[in-house]
Amino acid sequence: MYPFPLSLFPLFILLITLFLSTPSVSTNQHAPKIQNLTQPITNMNPHELETLFKIMESMSNDQNWRTTHQNPCQQGSSWLGIECKKSNLNNMYHVTRLDFGTHPNPTCKKTATFPSLIFQLPNLESVFFIQCFAQTKTKIYVQENRVLSSGSSSSVLQQLSLKSNPALVGIIPPQISSLKSLQILTLSQNSLLGQIPVELFSLSSLVHLDLSYNKLTGKIPDQIGNLKNLVDLDLSYNSFTGPIPNTIGQLGTLQKLDLSSNSFTGKIPETIETLHSLNFLALSNNKLSGNFPKGLNKLQGLQYFLMDDNPMFVTLPKEFSQLQKLQELRLAGSGYSGKIPPSYSRLTNLTTLSLQNNRLTGEIPVGFSGFLHMYHLNLSRNFLAGVVPFNSSFLKRLGRNLDLSGNPRLCLSEANGVYLGVNVCGSKNSTSNSITMPLKNKSEASCGLIRSLFLVCALCITVALYPLLFFA
């Protein structure tokens, strides 16, 4: 064994130092890449990001949201159902919209319940839960003390839409009034109970309020008149009772009012004449009665008036003839009596007129034949009489959309091959509801009479000879 030269010892130390230091530099160079793979740099506030992940995990199991969308607000992200906006203050992205339940947005799992955590997203503007809560019963829970958790003066939520959720039960929480920026509130086709909380009518920014197709009860509070900016109000298909409040006339910007399929009583309030922007009014299937408002003719923007199935028992108001923009007028099953006002012929924009199942008398106004846009006319089950004033082109154009049946004293001047439920004038079957085709000439009538007499005689002879044949 050769001894190690002492003169080379310093060189040996230098080589060892270089060898040990080289890996250290390499590790430092790759360290940032390893950190990016384990803890990705996001453009969101960490607390907001964590809240979003918790919401997604509680609502949907379509994906493992933490791994597939580690940076959900990244531009070009494939995460459907979420929208983000960049803040000018800190260049951070914030969630502004969540949309669950319908394709292509994330679907909701069977155990999903209403996530009150949404109110902890400080910049959230719109929320949609459509067909989400179908099996696991859940309630709307607004944490009032958390609405202001972002430090802002008020919530920025503008739209809350919870629709077609049969397992969404309970009351509308009064705390919903904390959402002061709310403009659109849709709670339709759920299983909500109880009365409308008075606090809801403090949401002065509301433009659209839809509580239809629930199990809501009680009277409509007078405070509804506080919603001065309301354009669309739909309370249909509930169990509301009592009168329609007079304060409804304070909703000067209202364009659509749907109160159908409830149990409202009393008269239509006189104040409704102030709703000059109204173009759609539906009051069908209630218990309304009495005379119409005197100022009904002031609703010059009205295009749709639907008021079937109410115990009105009055004559048809002539004021309807002054509403020139009317396209649909439905007044069926409400006990109206008297004649159909001839002035209704002025409604040249009518496409649908339903007056069936009433007590109307007299003749059909001749002017009705001038309805050029009409495609549905139902005058059946009344006491109308006289000759139907429609020409063949009108009858063919409406076809099966014209129903005159149930008026025994009504008749057609001639048969046309279209079933209308009335007879041909002068036919013997005047009490029948079917069309009788007229005979073409006298010879055909004579032949028909001879055939009838022959059949009667043959029957008599058979009856007379039957005992002889039996005992033969």
Coordinates of N, CA, C and O in Angstrom, one line a residue, residues 184-267:
I184 N -83.8 40.0 -8.1 CA -84.5 38.8 -8.7 C -84.6 37.7 -7.6 O -83.6 37.2 -7.2
L185 N -85.8 37.4 -7.2 CA -86.0 36.4 -6.2 C -87.0 35.4 -6.8 O -88.2 35.7 -7.0
T186 N -86.5 34.2 -7.1 CA -87.3 33.1 -7.7 C -87.3 31.9 -6.8 O -86.3 31.3 -6.6
L187 N -88.5 31.6 -6.2 CA -88.6 30.5 -5.3 C -89.8 29.6 -5.8 O -90.7 29.2 -5.1
S188 N -89.8 29.3 -7.1 CA -90.9 28.7 -7.7 C -90.7 27.1 -7.8 O -89.6 26.6 -7.8
Q189 N -91.9 26.5 -7.7 CA -92.0 25.0 -7.9 C -91.2 24.3 -6.8 O -90.4 23.4 -7.1
N190 N -91.4 24.7 -5.5 CA -90.8 24.0 -4.4 C -91.9 23.5 -3.5 O -93.0 23.4 -3.9
S191 N -91.6 23.3 -2.2 CA -92.6 22.9 -1.3 C -92.6 23.8 0.0 O -92.7 23.3 1.1
L192 N -92.5 25.1 -0.3 CA -92.4 26.1 0.8 C -93.8 26.3 1.4 O -94.9 26.2 0.7
L193 N -93.8 26.5 2.7 CA -95.1 26.6 3.5 C -95.2 28.0 4.2 O -94.2 28.8 4.2
G194 N -96.3 28.2 4.8 CA -96.5 29.4 5.6 C -96.8 30.7 4.8 O -97.1 30.6 3.6
Q195 N -96.8 31.8 5.5 CA -97.1 33.1 4.9 C -95.8 33.7 4.4 O -94.7 33.4 4.7
I196 N -96.0 34.7 3.5 CA -94.9 35.5 3.1 C -94.5 36.4 4.2 O -95.3 37.2 4.8
P197 N -93.2 36.4 4.6 CA -92.8 37.3 5.7 C -92.9 38.7 5.3 O -92.5 39.1 4.2
V198 N -93.4 39.6 6.2 CA -93.5 41.0 5.9 C -92.2 41.6 5.6 O -92.1 42.5 4.8
E199 N -91.1 41.1 6.2 CA -89.8 41.6 6.0 C -89.4 41.6 4.6 O -88.5 42.4 4.1
L200 N -89.9 40.6 3.8 CA -89.5 40.5 2.4 C -89.8 41.8 1.6 O -89.1 42.1 0.7
F201 N -90.9 42.4 2.0 CA -91.3 43.6 1.3 C -90.5 44.9 1.6 O -90.8 45.9 1.1
S202 N -89.4 44.7 2.3 CA -88.5 45.8 2.5 C -87.4 45.7 1.5 O -86.5 46.7 1.4
L203 N -87.4 44.7 0.6 CA -86.4 44.6 -0.4 C -86.8 45.5 -1.6 O -87.3 45.1 -2.6
S204 N -86.5 46.8 -1.4 CA -87.0 47.8 -2.4 C -86.3 47.7 -3.7 O -86.8 48.3 -4.7
S205 N -85.3 47.0 -3.9 CA -84.6 46.8 -5.2 C -85.2 45.7 -6.0 O -84.8 45.5 -7.2
L206 N -86.2 44.9 -5.5 CA -86.7 43.8 -6.2 C -87.4 44.3 -7.5 O -88.2 45.2 -7.5
V207 N -87.1 43.6 -8.6 CA -87.7 43.8 -9.9 C -88.6 42.6 -10.2 O -89.6 42.8 -10.9
H208 N -88.1 41.4 -9.8 CA -88.8 40.2 -10.2 C -89.0 39.4 -8.9 O -88.1 39.0 -8.2
L209 N -90.3 39.0 -8.6 CA -90.6 38.2 -7.4 C -91.5 37.0 -7.9 O -92.7 37.3 -8.3
D210 N -91.0 35.8 -7.8 CA -91.8 34.6 -8.3 C -91.8 33.6 -7.1 O -90.8 33.0 -6.8
L211 N -93.0 33.5 -6.5 CA -93.2 32.5 -5.4 C -94.2 31.4 -5.9 O -94.8 30.7 -5.0
S212 N -94.4 31.2 -7.2 CA -95.5 30.4 -7.7 C -95.2 28.9 -7.4 O -94.1 28.5 -7.2
Y213 N -96.3 28.1 -7.5 CA -96.2 26.6 -7.3 C -95.5 26.2 -6.0 O -94.5 25.5 -6.0
N214 N -96.1 26.7 -4.9 CA -95.7 26.3 -3.6 C -96.9 26.0 -2.8 O -98.0 25.7 -3.3
K215 N -96.8 26.0 -1.4 CA -97.9 25.7 -0.5 C -98.1 26.8 0.4 O -98.4 26.7 1.6
L216 N -97.9 28.0 -0.1 CA -97.9 29.2 0.8 C -99.4 29.6 1.1 O -100.3 29.3 0.3
T217 N -99.6 30.2 2.2 CA -101.0 30.4 2.7 C -101.1 31.9 3.3 O -100.1 32.6 3.3
G218 N -102.3 32.2 3.7 CA -102.5 33.5 4.4 C -102.8 34.6 3.4 O -103.0 34.4 2.2
K219 N -102.9 35.8 3.9 CA -103.3 37.0 3.1 C -102.0 37.6 2.6 O -100.9 37.5 3.2
I220 N -102.2 38.4 1.5 CA -101.0 39.2 1.0 C -101.0 40.5 1.8 O -101.9 41.2 1.8
P221 N -99.8 40.7 2.5 CA -99.7 41.9 3.3 C -99.8 43.2 2.5 O -99.4 43.2 1.3
D222 N -100.4 44.2 3.1 CA -100.5 45.5 2.5 C -99.1 46.1 2.1 O -99.0 46.9 1.2
Q223 N -98.1 45.6 2.8 CA -96.7 46.1 2.6 C -96.2 45.8 1.2 O -95.2 46.3 0.8
I224 N -97.0 45.0 0.4 CA -96.5 44.6 -0.9 C -96.4 45.9 -1.8 O -95.6 45.9 -2.7
G225 N -97.1 46.9 -1.4 CA -97.0 48.2 -2.1 C -95.7 48.9 -2.0 O -95.4 49.9 -2.7
N226 N -94.8 48.4 -1.1 CA -93.5 49.0 -0.9 C -92.5 48.6 -2.1 O -91.5 49.3 -2.2
L227 N -92.9 47.6 -2.8 CA -92.0 47.2 -3.9 C -92.2 48.0 -5.1 O -92.7 47.6 -6.2
K228 N -91.7 49.3 -5.1 CA -92.0 50.3 -6.1 C -91.4 49.9 -7.4 O -91.8 50.4 -8.5
N229 N -90.3 49.1 -7.4 CA -89.6 48.9 -8.7 C -90.0 47.5 -9.3 O -89.4 47.1 -10.3
L230 N -91.0 46.9 -8.7 CA -91.4 45.6 -9.2 C -91.9 45.6 -10.6 O -92.8 46.4 -10.9
V231 N -91.4 44.7 -11.5 CA -91.9 44.6 -12.8 C -92.7 43.3 -13.0 O -93.7 43.3 -13.8
D232 N -92.4 42.3 -12.3 CA -93.0 41.0 -12.5 C -93.3 40.4 -11.1 O -92.4 40.2 -10.3
L233 N -94.6 40.1 -10.9 CA -95.0 39.5 -9.6 C -95.9 38.3 -10.0 O -96.9 38.3 -10.6
D234 N -95.4 37.1 -9.5 CA -96.1 35.8 -9.7 C -96.3 35.1 -8.4 O -95.3 34.6 -7.8
L235 N -97.5 35.0 -8.0 CA -97.9 34.3 -6.7 C -98.9 33.2 -7.0 O -99.5 32.6 -6.1
S236 N -98.9 32.7 -8.3 CA -99.9 31.7 -8.7 C -99.6 30.3 -8.1 O -98.5 30.0 -7.7
Y237 N -100.7 29.5 -8.1 CA -100.6 28.1 -7.6 C -100.1 28.0 -6.2 O -99.1 27.3 -5.9
N238 N -100.8 28.7 -5.3 CA -100.6 28.6 -3.9 C -101.9 28.5 -3.2 O -102.9 28.1 -3.9
S239 N -102.0 28.8 -1.9 CA -103.3 28.8 -1.2 C -103.6 30.1 -0.5 O -104.1 30.1 0.6
F240 N -103.3 31.2 -1.2 CA -103.5 32.5 -0.6 C -105.0 32.8 -0.5 O -105.8 32.4 -1.3
T241 N -105.4 33.5 0.6 CA -106.8 33.8 0.8 C -106.9 35.3 1.0 O -106.0 36.1 1.0
G242 N -108.2 35.7 1.2 CA -108.5 37.1 1.5 C -108.5 37.9 0.2 O -108.4 37.4 -0.9
P243 N -108.7 39.2 0.3 CA -108.8 40.1 -0.8 C -107.5 40.4 -1.4 O -106.4 40.3 -0.8
I244 N -107.5 40.8 -2.7 CA -106.3 41.4 -3.3 C -106.1 42.7 -2.7 O -107.0 43.6 -2.8
P245 N -104.9 43.0 -2.1 CA -104.8 44.3 -1.4 C -104.9 45.5 -2.3 O -104.4 45.4 -3.4
N246 N -105.5 46.6 -1.8 CA -105.6 47.8 -2.6 C -104.2 48.4 -3.0 O -104.0 49.1 -4.0
T247 N -103.2 48.1 -2.1 CA -101.9 48.7 -2.3 C -101.2 48.1 -3.5 O -100.1 48.6 -3.9
I248 N -101.8 47.1 -4.2 CA -101.3 46.6 -5.4 C -101.2 47.7 -6.5 O -100.4 47.7 -7.4
G249 N -102.0 48.7 -6.3 CA -102.1 49.8 -7.2 C -100.9 50.7 -7.1 O -100.7 51.6 -8.0
Q250 N -100.0 50.5 -6.1 CA -98.8 51.3 -5.9 C -97.6 50.8 -6.7 O -96.6 51.5 -6.8
L251 N -97.8 49.7 -7.4 CA -96.7 49.1 -8.1 C -96.8 49.6 -9.5 O -97.1 48.9 -10.5
G252 N -96.4 50.9 -9.7 CA -96.6 51.6 -10.9 C -95.8 51.1 -12.1 O -96.1 51.3 -13.3
T253 N -94.7 50.3 -11.8 CA -93.9 49.8 -12.9 C -94.2 48.3 -13.3 O -93.6 47.7 -14.2
L254 N -95.3 47.8 -12.7 CA -95.6 46.4 -12.9 C -96.1 46.1 -14.3 O -97.0 46.8 -14.8
Q255 N -95.5 45.1 -14.9 CA -95.9 44.7 -16.2 C -96.6 43.3 -16.2 O -97.5 43.1 -17.1
K256 N -96.3 42.4 -15.3 CA -96.9 41.1 -15.2 C -97.4 40.9 -13.8 O -96.7 41.0 -12.8
L257 N -98.7 40.5 -13.7 CA -99.3 40.2 -12.4 C -100.1 38.9 -12.5 O -101.0 38.8 -13.3
D258 N -99.6 37.8 -11.9 CA -100.2 36.5 -11.9 C -100.6 36.1 -10.5 O -99.7 35.7 -9.7
L259 N -101.9 36.1 -10.3 CA -102.4 35.7 -9.0 C -103.3 34.5 -9.1 O -104.1 34.1 -8.2
S260 N -103.3 33.8 -10.2 CA -104.2 32.7 -10.6 C -104.0 31.5 -9.7 O -102.9 31.3 -9.0
S261 N -105.0 30.6 -9.6 CA -105.0 29.4 -8.8 C -104.7 29.6 -7.4 O -103.7 29.0 -6.8
N262 N -105.5 30.5 -6.7 CA -105.4 30.6 -5.3 C -106.9 30.7 -4.8 O -107.7 30.1 -5.4
S263 N -107.1 31.3 -3.6 CA -108.4 31.4 -3.1 C -108.8 32.9 -2.7 O -109.4 33.1 -1.7
F264 N -108.3 33.8 -3.6 CA -108.6 35.2 -3.3 C -110.1 35.4 -3.4 O -110.8 34.9 -4.3
T265 N -110.6 36.3 -2.6 CA -112.1 36.7 -2.6 C -112.3 38.2 -2.8 O -111.3 38.9 -2.8
G266 N -113.5 38.5 -2.9 CA -113.8 39.9 -3.1 C -113.7 40.4 -4.5 O -113.7 39.6 -5.4
K267 N -113.7 41.7 -4.7 CA -113.6 42.3 -6.0 C -112.2 42.5 -6.5 O -111.3 42.6 -5.6

